Amino acid sequence: MRPRVPALAAAAMAFVLLLAGCSGEDSSRTDGKITLRFQSLAWQEESVAANKELVKEWNATHPRVRVEYVQGSWDSVHDQLLTSFEGGEAPDIIHDASDDLADFAYGGYLADLRGLLPARLTADIPRQSWETTTFGDGVHGVPFLQEPRVLIANKKILDASGARIPTPREPWSWEEFRGVAKKLTAHLGEGRYGVAWPLKDPVSATLNLGLSAGGRMFQRGADDKVRIEFTDADAVVPGTVHDQVTVDGSASPTALGGGGSDALPGFFAGKYAMVPLGFSYRQQIAQQAPEGFEWTVLPAPAGRAGLAQGVSPQTLSVAEDSPYKKEAVAFIDFLLRPANMVRLAKGDWMLPTGRQALADPSLRTAENGWATGAALARHLRSAPAQSVRGYPEWKDKVATPALQEYYSGGIDRAELRKRLVKDGNLVLARYQRQ
Amino acid sequence: MRTGRAGRAGQYLALLAYLVFLAFPFLWLVSTAFKPPGELASLHPTWIPRNPTLENFRQAFGEQPLLRAAANSLVIALAAALVAVVVATPMAYVTARHRTRLSKAVTGWVVVSQAFPFVLLIIPLFLILKNLQLVNTLTGLVLVYVVWSLPFALWMLTGYVRAVPAELEEAAAVDGAGRARILVSVTAPLLAPGIAATAMFAFITAWNEFFFALVLLKTPEKQTLPVVLTHFLGAEGVADLGPLAAAAFLATIPSLVIFAIIQKRITGGMLAGAVKH
């Protein structure tokens, strides 16, 4: 038998050459032009197209500052960005959600945009939206898209029940909502429900809607430390869901463990009359609803604080390590011009934060519930917990299991209060030791 | 103990149930890939789409550079599998044939190293690759996958080497063959099924891996298929289900083809080994 060693050596050499061919750093920034990397998390077809078109338009009119579109992913974005920041390889312009920014902002990874942002953009976005990206003294992102939680209802069932149809001017109170859900359940009959709460992630929905009833849950003291309280106002939203599921039988117990998409088949089949969902779910409903299915968008119920609810807007930030912060902010300013913000909002089926974009007639039509959403925009506030250190641990280890048990009837309100407050404050205290 | 007819029927039934269980996700994926949006959200889903459509495939290819990503994945996975077996085979030989305390300690360490979570490793790994100027290169990712799959590959191959009778090597040595010649001409052919199985393992590991690829590859031209697949997912797990299923279905095809090819090799190698023994 002939030795095969020379053949193996040749194969190994060819392989090394192949790998060498695979290598190569990007060659940007070598010809005197600036190249900025913009990592976008847009994912819906129209939204990706709008982002790419805007990058193209920028590049056509700004030959000195080229923007490179990089498709990011919502999946694992936090770990990906953290690694990139640690390694000094972060994109110049970063698309994320405001509730993901706190660690990066406090860690010094995101540029403070004060002094860089143009007055037009600063003035166009309302103060309460800027609060979602303000950490400490700095502003670490530009909030540009947001979505309230709304009630999406089966129009035929709702009309047939004779219930009053709520509007942003005259929304349902939480008590009225409970009554309507009972009425719809009675109207629908056995095995069908007035409402399906998809609460796979129950904490953000509960806290954000809780603002309408005056709930705050996270109280910042004079010593700047945050403590958890659970007042009667905080109990309105969880109490309503709990009672609908376990007392009234007007909310589906099986829908509780699922996400929004999981509830849609039952909604389309008439099993549920209403589903509380994020505003952008309208895209899925418009696309997937069977022919002839009529649906309508209603404001979420209001409490003593009116229609207020918490949101974590999508944001654009600039990496602290970027040597071209001014150029990056100029691109953000271009991307968020009112007409462009409208294009981005329509692509994502969300609401723009900018006042001028929000006034665009195409976002004020009754079609697909745009007008209802636009009317809610001024009531949107910063999500209550997004800048609280220790919130992710409290959410995962304390609040999620406690709320899930409470909603399914496993524990009562006293036990819920004990867990959220007592166990929760122990968690927060660990993060707030000096 | 002989198995009666009823017992055999029961065994076949259990096997069939197991096969159905294994095939279910794949068949459901194929079914979903051909369903129009209205059928995706039906309360009474059907196995066979009522109105099959290619629209999901059109949308998937229109939205994302799937072919380019598949080509990247293929290059990376093939390279990772090749390097892993080339490196692991002699290592496995040494570990199997020279059973000292050191080789036992090495084997123990190899097994323990599999317990480290990705997140713990990624930042130091990123910094090392950055210093080597291998971030955002396919080479860097291949190196990571080789290092990642090497311990298990070594473990697998060590078992296969132990199954090759040492007497055959001794006979070759008596005939005057050197160590390298014995390894290449005698041991390696008998190890073929093990090498093929290990290569398959390394290939699948690299083909499916998501997190390292997400973090280490920055430019769109270099992204791999698992990373591109996540572009069909939105915040809070919302998914563009039809195009995602279509893209995921396509992503399984290369693995199936390569597995089909290698499976023949595994079977052939096993028979060859049996005859020689």
XYZ file of C-alpha atoms in Angstrom:
711
model
C 0.000 0.000 0.000
C 1.388 3.438 -0.946
C 1.734 5.946 1.852
C -0.935 8.646 1.764
C 0.938 11.217 3.779
C 1.807 13.514 0.809
C -1.856 13.537 -0.229
C -2.896 14.466 3.293
C -0.273 17.211 3.439
C -1.535 18.612 0.129
C -5.105 18.545 1.428
C -4.045 20.296 4.621
C -2.221 22.967 2.602
C -5.281 23.493 0.397
C -7.432 23.785 3.480
C -5.151 26.403 5.058
C -5.329 28.374 1.818
C -9.115 28.054 1.842
C -9.262 29.404 5.386
C -6.922 32.238 4.483
C -9.320 33.096 1.692
C -12.177 33.231 4.170
C -10.310 35.742 6.336
C -10.148 39.445 5.971
C -11.162 42.436 8.005
C -13.533 44.980 6.552
C -11.770 47.522 4.460
C -13.855 50.519 5.426
C -12.372 53.775 6.586
C -9.348 53.451 4.360
C -10.280 55.804 1.546
C -10.887 58.969 3.558
C -14.614 58.315 3.758
C -16.388 57.470 6.972
C -18.355 54.256 7.205
C -20.901 53.925 9.985
C -22.404 50.579 10.879
C -26.122 50.750 11.651
C -27.455 47.612 13.312
C -31.198 47.497 12.818
C -33.609 45.100 14.514
C -36.358 45.707 11.974
C -37.791 42.340 11.053
C -41.112 42.732 9.285
C -40.912 42.815 5.496
C -42.155 46.407 5.148
C -40.033 47.610 8.026
C -36.803 46.095 6.692
C -37.588 47.583 3.294
C -38.210 51.046 4.800
C -34.934 50.946 6.741
C -32.932 49.807 3.746
C -34.488 52.434 1.504
C -33.670 55.174 4.004
C -30.063 54.000 4.281
C -29.869 54.035 0.497
C -31.267 57.562 0.343
C -28.762 58.729 2.955
C -25.849 57.156 1.100
C -26.969 58.753 -2.156
C -26.946 62.217 -0.634
C -23.993 61.887 1.767
C -21.006 60.587 -0.182
C -18.549 61.337 2.628
C -20.428 59.441 5.342
C -21.534 56.022 4.197
C -23.925 53.983 6.324
C -23.755 50.217 6.217
C -27.003 48.438 7.095
C -26.473 45.443 9.376
C -29.438 43.207 10.067
C -29.602 42.426 13.779
C -31.986 40.177 15.617
C -34.168 40.660 18.683
C -33.087 37.204 19.766
C -30.078 37.501 22.125
C -29.495 41.138 21.177
C -28.473 42.044 24.731
C -25.707 39.416 24.912
C -24.576 40.212 21.401
C -24.277 43.926 22.135
C -22.609 43.330 25.491
C -19.931 41.191 23.844
C -19.450 43.731 21.078
C -19.104 46.559 23.594
C -16.607 44.595 25.694
C -14.616 43.745 22.600
C -14.682 47.311 21.251
C -16.468 46.178 18.104
C -19.962 47.578 18.632
C -21.922 49.045 15.727
C -21.854 52.856 15.581
C -25.640 53.184 15.550
C -27.630 50.760 17.657
C -31.301 49.884 17.428
C -32.728 48.419 20.645
C -35.598 48.837 23.124
C -35.406 51.345 25.963
C -35.856 48.671 28.647
C -32.653 47.013 27.439
C -30.516 50.153 27.654
C -30.065 50.672 31.407
C -27.125 48.275 31.825
C -25.396 49.637 28.740
C -25.997 53.261 29.717
C -24.789 52.830 33.294
C -21.886 50.714 32.018
C -20.656 53.626 29.908
C -21.135 51.873 26.582
C -23.629 54.305 25.095
C -22.838 57.904 24.240
C -24.641 60.666 26.087
C -26.510 62.370 23.296
C -27.082 65.678 25.082
C -25.359 68.401 23.111
C -25.320 66.245 19.978
C -29.024 66.052 19.212
C -30.469 68.731 16.943
C -33.046 71.040 18.546
C -35.652 69.935 15.995
C -35.525 66.326 17.118
C -35.352 67.183 20.816
C -38.421 69.388 20.528
C -40.368 66.994 18.325
C -40.290 64.069 20.760
C -42.312 64.598 23.958
C -40.651 64.784 27.364
C -42.247 61.569 28.624
C -40.683 59.673 25.727
C -37.245 61.122 26.450
C -37.649 59.892 30.029
C -37.531 56.324 28.726
C -33.956 56.826 27.515
C -32.670 59.065 30.300
C -30.434 57.197 32.717
C -28.812 59.201 35.486
C -28.051 62.570 33.966
C -27.533 61.378 30.416
C -29.748 60.723 27.424
C -28.573 57.474 25.888
C -30.972 56.871 23.048
C -33.590 58.443 20.823
C -37.013 56.854 21.369
C -38.712 56.660 17.983
C -41.350 53.906 17.894
C -43.721 52.792 20.604
C -46.791 50.662 21.018
C -49.574 50.824 23.554
C -51.477 47.740 24.615
C -54.962 47.801 23.117
C -58.022 45.572 23.111
C -58.579 43.908 19.781
C -62.178 42.815 19.540
C -64.338 40.680 17.290
C -66.608 43.395 15.915
C -69.625 41.202 15.189
C -69.668 39.647 18.661
C -69.150 43.000 20.350
C -71.914 44.699 18.369
C -74.312 41.815 18.935
C -73.772 41.894 22.691
C -75.130 45.433 22.912
C -72.163 46.575 25.022
C -71.130 50.211 24.855
C -68.229 50.611 22.443
C -65.398 52.446 24.166
C -63.374 55.221 22.529
C -60.196 57.007 23.619
C -62.454 59.867 24.795
C -64.787 57.572 26.681
C -62.914 54.392 27.503
C -64.215 51.596 29.681
C -63.304 51.727 33.329
C -61.716 48.542 34.662
C -65.012 47.673 36.403
C -66.971 48.287 33.202
C -64.519 46.152 31.251
C -65.046 43.318 33.728
C -68.816 43.677 33.320
C -68.593 43.664 29.517
C -66.387 40.554 29.556
C -69.020 38.800 31.703
C -71.775 39.913 29.368
C -69.868 38.728 26.296
C -69.164 35.371 27.915
C -72.843 34.869 28.662
C -73.685 35.919 25.104
C -71.145 33.485 23.585
C -72.097 30.423 25.611
C -70.252 27.345 26.854
C -66.487 27.061 26.173
C -66.177 30.612 24.880
C -64.901 33.651 26.698
C -65.297 37.400 26.669
C -61.573 37.899 26.863
C -58.306 35.964 26.491
C -55.301 37.357 28.333
C -52.101 36.089 26.685
C -49.810 36.539 29.674
C -46.817 34.314 29.040
C -44.786 37.312 30.224
C -47.216 38.710 32.808
C -44.996 41.299 34.490
C -44.589 43.989 31.865
C -48.259 43.812 30.842
C -49.397 44.053 34.465
C -47.059 46.904 35.395
C -47.607 48.890 32.207
C -51.396 48.695 32.307
C -51.253 49.310 36.058
C -50.306 52.953 35.457
C -53.873 53.609 34.307
C -55.185 52.750 37.764
C -52.570 54.902 39.451
C -50.319 51.950 40.244
C -46.627 52.624 40.610
C -45.244 49.619 42.471
C -41.655 50.995 42.286
C -41.248 53.935 44.667
C -38.038 55.965 44.676
C -37.219 57.355 48.110
C -35.389 60.510 49.147
C -32.205 58.438 49.389
C -32.649 57.600 45.689
C -33.243 53.956 46.545
C -36.152 52.134 44.977
C -38.561 50.041 47.046
C -41.506 47.968 45.945
C -44.965 48.720 47.305
C -48.243 47.100 46.405
C -51.067 49.530 46.982
C -54.758 49.130 46.200
C -54.085 51.000 42.944
C -51.386 48.455 42.053
C -53.904 45.668 42.686
C -56.551 46.893 40.217
C -55.158 45.313 37.048
C -53.957 42.007 38.531
C -57.201 41.820 40.529
C -59.279 42.252 37.370
C -57.422 39.519 35.486
C -57.558 37.190 38.494
C -61.272 37.703 39.021
C -62.056 37.300 35.327
C -60.271 33.952 35.264
C -61.162 32.462 38.627
C -64.362 34.203 39.786
C -66.310 35.332 36.703
C -65.105 32.663 34.273
C -65.071 35.387 31.632
C -61.388 35.000 30.720
C -59.902 31.842 29.261
C -57.660 30.065 31.781
C -55.777 28.251 29.011
C -54.819 31.439 27.156
C -52.970 32.746 30.222
C -49.829 30.728 29.569
C -49.517 31.627 25.898
C -48.201 34.552 23.915
C -50.201 36.921 21.729
C -49.798 34.821 18.584
C -51.085 31.745 20.434
C -54.377 33.471 21.177
C -55.068 34.472 17.573
C -56.439 31.140 16.262
C -59.035 31.125 19.063
C -59.795 34.774 18.427
C -60.345 34.172 14.699
C -62.540 31.164 15.489
C -64.813 33.249 17.734
C -63.685 31.479 20.898
C -62.630 34.788 22.461
C -64.377 38.097 21.865
C -61.458 40.324 22.903
C -57.701 39.948 23.208
C -55.461 42.562 24.869
C -52.427 42.822 22.593
C -49.609 45.151 21.615
C -50.584 47.620 18.886
C -48.246 46.021 16.321
C -50.133 42.708 16.475
C -52.594 44.324 14.077
C -50.219 43.376 11.281
C -50.597 39.663 12.059
C -54.340 40.034 12.409
C -54.681 41.898 9.118
C -52.573 39.237 7.423
C -53.956 36.076 9.013
C -57.616 36.802 9.734
C -59.994 34.664 7.691
C -61.986 36.344 4.979
C -64.965 38.253 6.323
C -63.579 38.449 9.840
C -64.301 41.920 11.225
C -62.149 43.273 13.997
C -61.778 46.561 15.766
C -59.201 48.252 17.969
C -60.363 49.557 21.355
C -58.402 51.491 23.961
C -57.324 49.548 27.039
C -59.539 50.273 30.070
C -58.863 53.428 32.063
C -58.576 53.954 35.768
C -58.114 56.933 38.003
C -55.026 57.957 35.967
C -57.013 57.798 32.736
C -55.517 55.961 29.782
C -51.937 56.181 31.020
C -49.836 53.124 30.390
C -46.165 52.286 30.375
C -44.177 51.594 27.227
C -40.585 50.777 26.352
C -40.061 52.465 23.001
C -37.679 51.272 20.329
C -34.574 53.418 20.385
C -31.547 54.476 18.375
C -28.311 54.941 20.303
C -24.704 55.716 19.486
C -21.833 53.611 20.836
C -19.532 55.498 23.180
C -16.555 53.982 21.345
C -17.675 55.315 17.976
C -15.221 57.956 16.736
C -17.972 59.472 14.588
C -20.685 60.387 17.086
C -21.609 63.640 15.330
C -22.058 61.860 12.006
C -23.996 59.040 13.670
C -26.401 61.522 15.257
C -26.774 63.291 11.900
C -27.861 59.968 10.394
C -30.311 59.385 13.246
C -31.698 62.870 12.660
C -32.162 62.015 8.975
C -33.756 58.669 9.760
C -36.193 60.316 12.150
C -37.339 63.236 10.024
C -41.138 63.311 10.319
C -41.812 61.798 6.894
C -39.209 59.075 7.494
C -40.529 58.338 10.969
C -43.951 57.774 9.416
C -42.434 55.265 6.972
C -40.736 53.402 9.816
C -43.887 53.441 11.951
C -46.058 52.098 9.154
C -43.494 49.401 8.370
C -43.604 48.180 11.973
C -47.314 48.892 12.567
C -46.298 50.966 15.570
C -46.716 54.589 16.632
C -44.007 57.180 16.078
C -42.949 59.184 19.112
C -42.457 62.404 17.118
C -45.347 64.845 17.269
C -45.123 65.808 13.604
C -45.030 62.213 12.414
C -47.922 61.331 14.673
C -50.001 64.076 13.061
C -49.596 62.523 9.629
C -53.047 61.813 8.143
C -52.070 58.277 7.167
C -51.685 57.454 10.864
C -55.038 58.973 11.735
C -57.270 56.777 9.614
C -59.871 54.490 11.111
C -58.540 51.640 8.985
C -56.811 48.952 11.055
C -57.293 51.010 14.203
C -54.550 53.561 13.478
C -56.657 56.457 14.779
C -57.341 54.735 18.097
C -53.643 54.100 18.628
C -52.676 57.631 17.648
C -55.185 59.000 20.152
C -53.506 56.974 22.912
C -49.998 58.241 22.159
C -50.116 61.223 24.495
C -51.028 58.968 27.409
C -47.968 56.763 27.089
C -45.345 56.928 29.825
C -42.032 55.353 30.591
C -42.468 51.734 31.693
C -42.369 51.845 35.503
C -39.404 49.582 36.112
C -37.128 49.929 33.144
C -34.411 51.933 34.888
C -34.611 50.066 38.211
C -31.501 48.049 38.870
C -32.345 44.497 39.831
C -35.635 44.619 37.944
C -34.753 41.732 35.567
C -34.007 39.437 38.528
C -37.131 40.544 40.394
C -39.136 39.975 37.253
C -37.792 36.487 36.541
C -37.409 35.083 40.039
C -40.175 36.780 41.993
C -42.837 38.557 39.977
C -43.372 36.193 37.044
C -44.041 33.045 39.110
C -46.056 35.007 41.690
C -48.308 36.623 39.087
C -48.720 33.378 37.173
C -49.849 31.614 40.332
C -52.144 34.460 41.282
C -53.778 34.638 37.862
C -54.419 30.917 37.791
C -55.919 30.989 41.275
C -53.040 29.224 43.040
C -52.452 31.990 45.606
C -54.535 34.840 46.976
C -53.883 38.568 46.915
C -52.222 38.632 50.344
C -49.707 36.024 49.291
C -49.105 37.854 45.998
C -48.470 41.087 47.900
C -46.093 39.325 50.294
C -44.049 37.789 47.516
C -43.876 40.872 45.312
C -42.981 43.200 48.162
C -41.068 41.188 50.747
C -39.142 38.882 48.402
C -38.878 41.645 45.820
C -37.312 44.190 48.148
C -34.707 41.638 49.214
C -33.710 41.299 45.563
C -33.607 45.064 44.938
C -31.642 45.679 48.147
C -28.786 43.552 46.833
C -28.475 45.826 43.812
C -28.687 49.045 45.806
C -26.042 48.482 48.452
C -23.548 51.305 48.494
C -35.176 -15.720 25.345
C -37.298 -15.849 22.179
C -39.730 -13.133 21.398
C -43.191 -14.211 20.341
C -45.217 -12.674 17.505
C -47.088 -10.423 19.861
C -43.835 -9.264 21.411
C -42.340 -8.497 18.002
C -45.452 -6.628 16.950
C -45.196 -4.601 20.122
C -41.567 -3.801 19.390
C -42.397 -2.671 15.858
C -45.254 -0.613 17.198
C -42.960 1.065 19.702
C -40.410 1.712 16.956
C -43.095 3.165 14.727
C -44.348 5.401 17.525
C -40.802 6.587 18.135
C -40.281 7.331 14.435
C -43.536 9.266 14.285
C -42.483 11.192 17.382
C -39.144 12.052 15.771
C -40.661 12.945 12.429
C -43.497 15.050 13.792
C -41.655 18.394 14.118
C -40.113 18.055 10.678
C -43.363 17.102 8.975
C -45.158 19.934 10.752
C -42.437 22.326 9.571
C -42.900 21.183 5.980
C -46.666 21.512 6.270
C -46.373 25.020 7.762
C -43.983 26.135 5.037
C -46.675 25.581 2.416
C -49.624 27.108 4.291
C -51.082 30.518 3.415
C -51.410 33.061 6.286
C -55.077 32.249 6.917
C -54.327 28.586 7.580
C -51.398 29.333 9.865
C -53.733 30.804 12.452
C -56.466 28.212 12.240
C -57.918 26.747 15.429
C -58.197 23.417 13.604
C -54.910 23.075 11.741
C -54.568 20.412 9.063
C -51.583 18.244 8.149
C -52.042 18.857 4.441
C -52.431 22.548 3.545
C -55.880 23.157 2.067
C -54.535 25.835 -0.294
C -50.807 25.124 -0.587
C -48.690 28.086 -1.609
C -45.082 28.903 -2.441
C -45.579 32.466 -1.202
C -43.701 31.750 2.055
C -40.645 30.661 0.058
C -40.879 33.712 -2.186
C -41.113 35.972 0.838
C -38.289 34.203 2.683
C -35.917 34.487 -0.273
C -37.074 38.022 -1.039
C -36.515 39.272 2.493
C -33.280 37.587 3.481
C -30.096 36.434 1.703
C -30.746 32.776 2.447
C -28.546 31.291 -0.274
C -25.530 33.353 0.722
C -26.098 32.462 4.374
C -26.454 28.770 3.490
C -23.190 28.911 1.528
C -21.433 30.489 4.525
C -22.860 27.854 6.851
C -21.803 25.074 4.502
C -18.216 26.311 4.197
C -17.933 26.801 7.945
C -19.529 23.489 8.908
C -17.513 21.445 6.386
C -14.268 23.125 7.427
C -15.041 22.667 11.125
C -15.884 18.991 10.623
C -12.754 18.356 8.558
C -10.394 20.067 10.990
C -12.065 18.453 13.989
C -11.549 14.912 12.700
C -8.025 15.627 11.395
C -7.013 16.937 14.826
C -9.050 14.546 16.945
C -8.042 11.285 15.236
C -4.360 11.204 16.288
C -5.298 12.606 19.700
C -7.861 9.852 20.154
C -5.320 7.273 19.057
C -2.827 8.392 21.686
C -5.474 8.579 24.396
C -6.818 5.101 23.581
C -3.576 3.250 23.058
C -1.486 4.802 25.831
C -3.711 4.685 28.904
C -1.730 6.583 31.487
C -2.871 8.787 34.357
C -2.251 11.782 32.119
C -4.525 10.482 29.374
C -7.226 9.788 31.960
C -6.851 13.305 33.323
C -7.041 14.723 29.799
C -10.211 12.743 29.111
C -11.718 13.962 32.397
C -10.888 17.556 31.599
C -12.331 17.183 28.124
C -15.632 15.971 29.548
C -15.728 18.726 32.195
C -14.985 21.408 29.584
C -18.309 20.612 27.931
C -20.110 21.963 30.987
C -19.023 25.598 30.514
C -21.912 27.773 29.366
C -21.465 29.770 26.150
C -22.078 33.106 27.826
C -19.150 32.535 30.179
C -16.774 31.943 27.308
C -17.894 34.407 24.742
C -16.251 37.619 25.967
C -12.728 36.190 26.490
C -13.084 34.304 23.233
C -14.148 37.466 21.435
C -11.139 39.358 22.794
C -8.721 36.584 21.787
C -10.130 36.443 18.276
C -10.038 40.219 18.056
C -6.330 40.218 18.912
C -5.805 37.617 16.222
C -7.843 39.784 13.833
C -10.241 36.907 13.359
C -13.479 38.612 14.446
C -15.876 38.827 11.518
C -14.035 36.138 9.598
C -15.238 32.685 8.711
C -11.838 31.380 9.804
C -12.380 32.668 13.325
C -15.742 30.973 13.546
C -14.317 27.712 12.191
C -11.636 27.801 14.895
C -14.277 28.348 17.563
C -16.371 25.451 16.302
C -13.354 23.159 16.109
C -12.392 23.991 19.681
C -16.009 23.607 20.737
C -16.575 20.223 19.101
C -13.099 18.800 19.701
C -13.679 17.457 23.232
C -16.716 15.436 22.258
C -15.112 14.385 18.981
C -12.096 13.171 20.921
C -14.298 11.275 23.333
C -16.222 9.624 20.505
C -13.142 8.659 18.523
C -11.319 7.287 21.558
C -14.073 4.719 21.903
C -13.794 3.770 18.225
C -9.992 3.422 18.446
C -10.330 1.100 21.440
C -12.629 -1.088 19.355
C -9.872 -1.640 16.745
C -7.826 -4.700 17.763
C -4.284 -3.727 18.711
C -3.097 -7.052 17.241
C -3.627 -5.727 13.713
C -1.308 -2.807 14.403
C 1.245 -5.110 15.982
C 1.160 -7.291 12.869
C 1.748 -4.240 10.675
C 4.635 -3.188 12.908
C 6.168 -6.651 12.546
C 5.903 -6.165 8.764
C 7.984 -2.994 9.151
C 5.343 -0.230 9.041
C 6.097 2.946 11.035
C 3.618 4.658 13.413
C 2.327 7.137 10.843
C 1.917 4.400 8.249
C 0.078 2.185 10.753
C -2.262 5.033 11.684
C -3.004 6.010 8.076
C -3.056 2.596 6.398
C -4.276 0.221 9.084
C -6.129 2.035 11.827
C -7.767 4.841 9.874
C -9.693 2.600 7.425
C -11.045 0.590 10.325
C -11.947 3.805 12.048
C -13.842 5.098 9.002
C -17.319 4.665 10.490
C -16.220 6.405 13.684
C -14.554 9.200 11.754
C -17.669 9.619 9.627
C -19.918 9.727 12.681
C -17.626 12.222 14.392
C -17.478 14.392 11.293
C -21.255 14.330 11.166
C -21.434 15.412 14.782
C -18.977 18.271 14.198
C -20.822 19.300 11.043
C -24.232 19.390 12.717
C -22.831 21.275 15.720
C -21.399 23.976 13.459
C -24.374 24.003 11.084
C -26.889 24.647 13.850
C -24.866 26.932 16.118
C -26.363 30.380 16.569
C -24.851 32.394 19.414
C -21.146 32.427 18.459
C -22.091 33.193 14.873
C -24.358 36.034 16.002
C -21.641 37.608 18.108
C -18.559 36.982 16.002
C -19.803 37.838 12.517
C -20.583 41.509 12.050
C -21.227 42.073 8.378
C -24.323 40.755 6.602
C -22.247 39.078 3.869
C -20.761 36.683 6.397
C -23.790 35.772 8.492
C -24.736 32.118 8.743
C -28.102 30.479 8.254
C -29.159 30.196 11.944
C -28.473 33.925 12.389
C -30.436 34.845 9.292
C -33.332 32.640 10.420
C -33.745 34.769 13.546
C -34.399 37.765 11.309
C -37.910 36.376 10.940
C -38.458 36.813 14.697
C -39.608 40.038 16.305
C -39.558 41.306 19.859
C -41.204 39.128 22.524
C -41.041 36.039 20.332
C -43.461 37.224 17.638
C -42.645 35.362 14.430
C -43.267 35.677 10.735
C -44.254 32.024 10.853
C -44.747 31.137 7.170
C -41.437 32.494 5.817
C -39.652 31.259 8.950
C -40.929 27.716 8.373
C -40.018 27.900 4.685
C -36.487 29.062 5.481
C -36.073 26.526 8.289
C -37.249 23.731 5.991
C -34.599 24.704 3.443
C -32.024 24.877 6.223
C -32.567 21.218 7.088
C -31.945 19.947 3.547
C -28.093 20.124 3.479
C -27.900 18.271 6.810
C -30.200 15.563 5.504
C -28.223 15.192 2.267
C -24.872 15.027 4.041
C -26.245 12.609 6.608
C -27.570 10.375 3.835
C -24.130 10.324 2.183
C -22.210 9.698 5.388
C -24.644 7.065 6.604
C -23.607 4.809 3.717
C -20.002 5.285 4.738
C -20.785 4.385 8.319
C -22.520 1.168 7.255
C -19.795 0.263 4.734
C -17.040 0.918 7.255
C -18.681 -1.225 9.869
C -18.932 -4.198 7.499
C -15.316 -3.759 6.365
C -14.127 -3.750 9.958
C -16.117 -6.863 10.749
C -14.595 -8.838 7.879
C -11.038 -7.844 8.769
C -11.545 -8.700 12.388
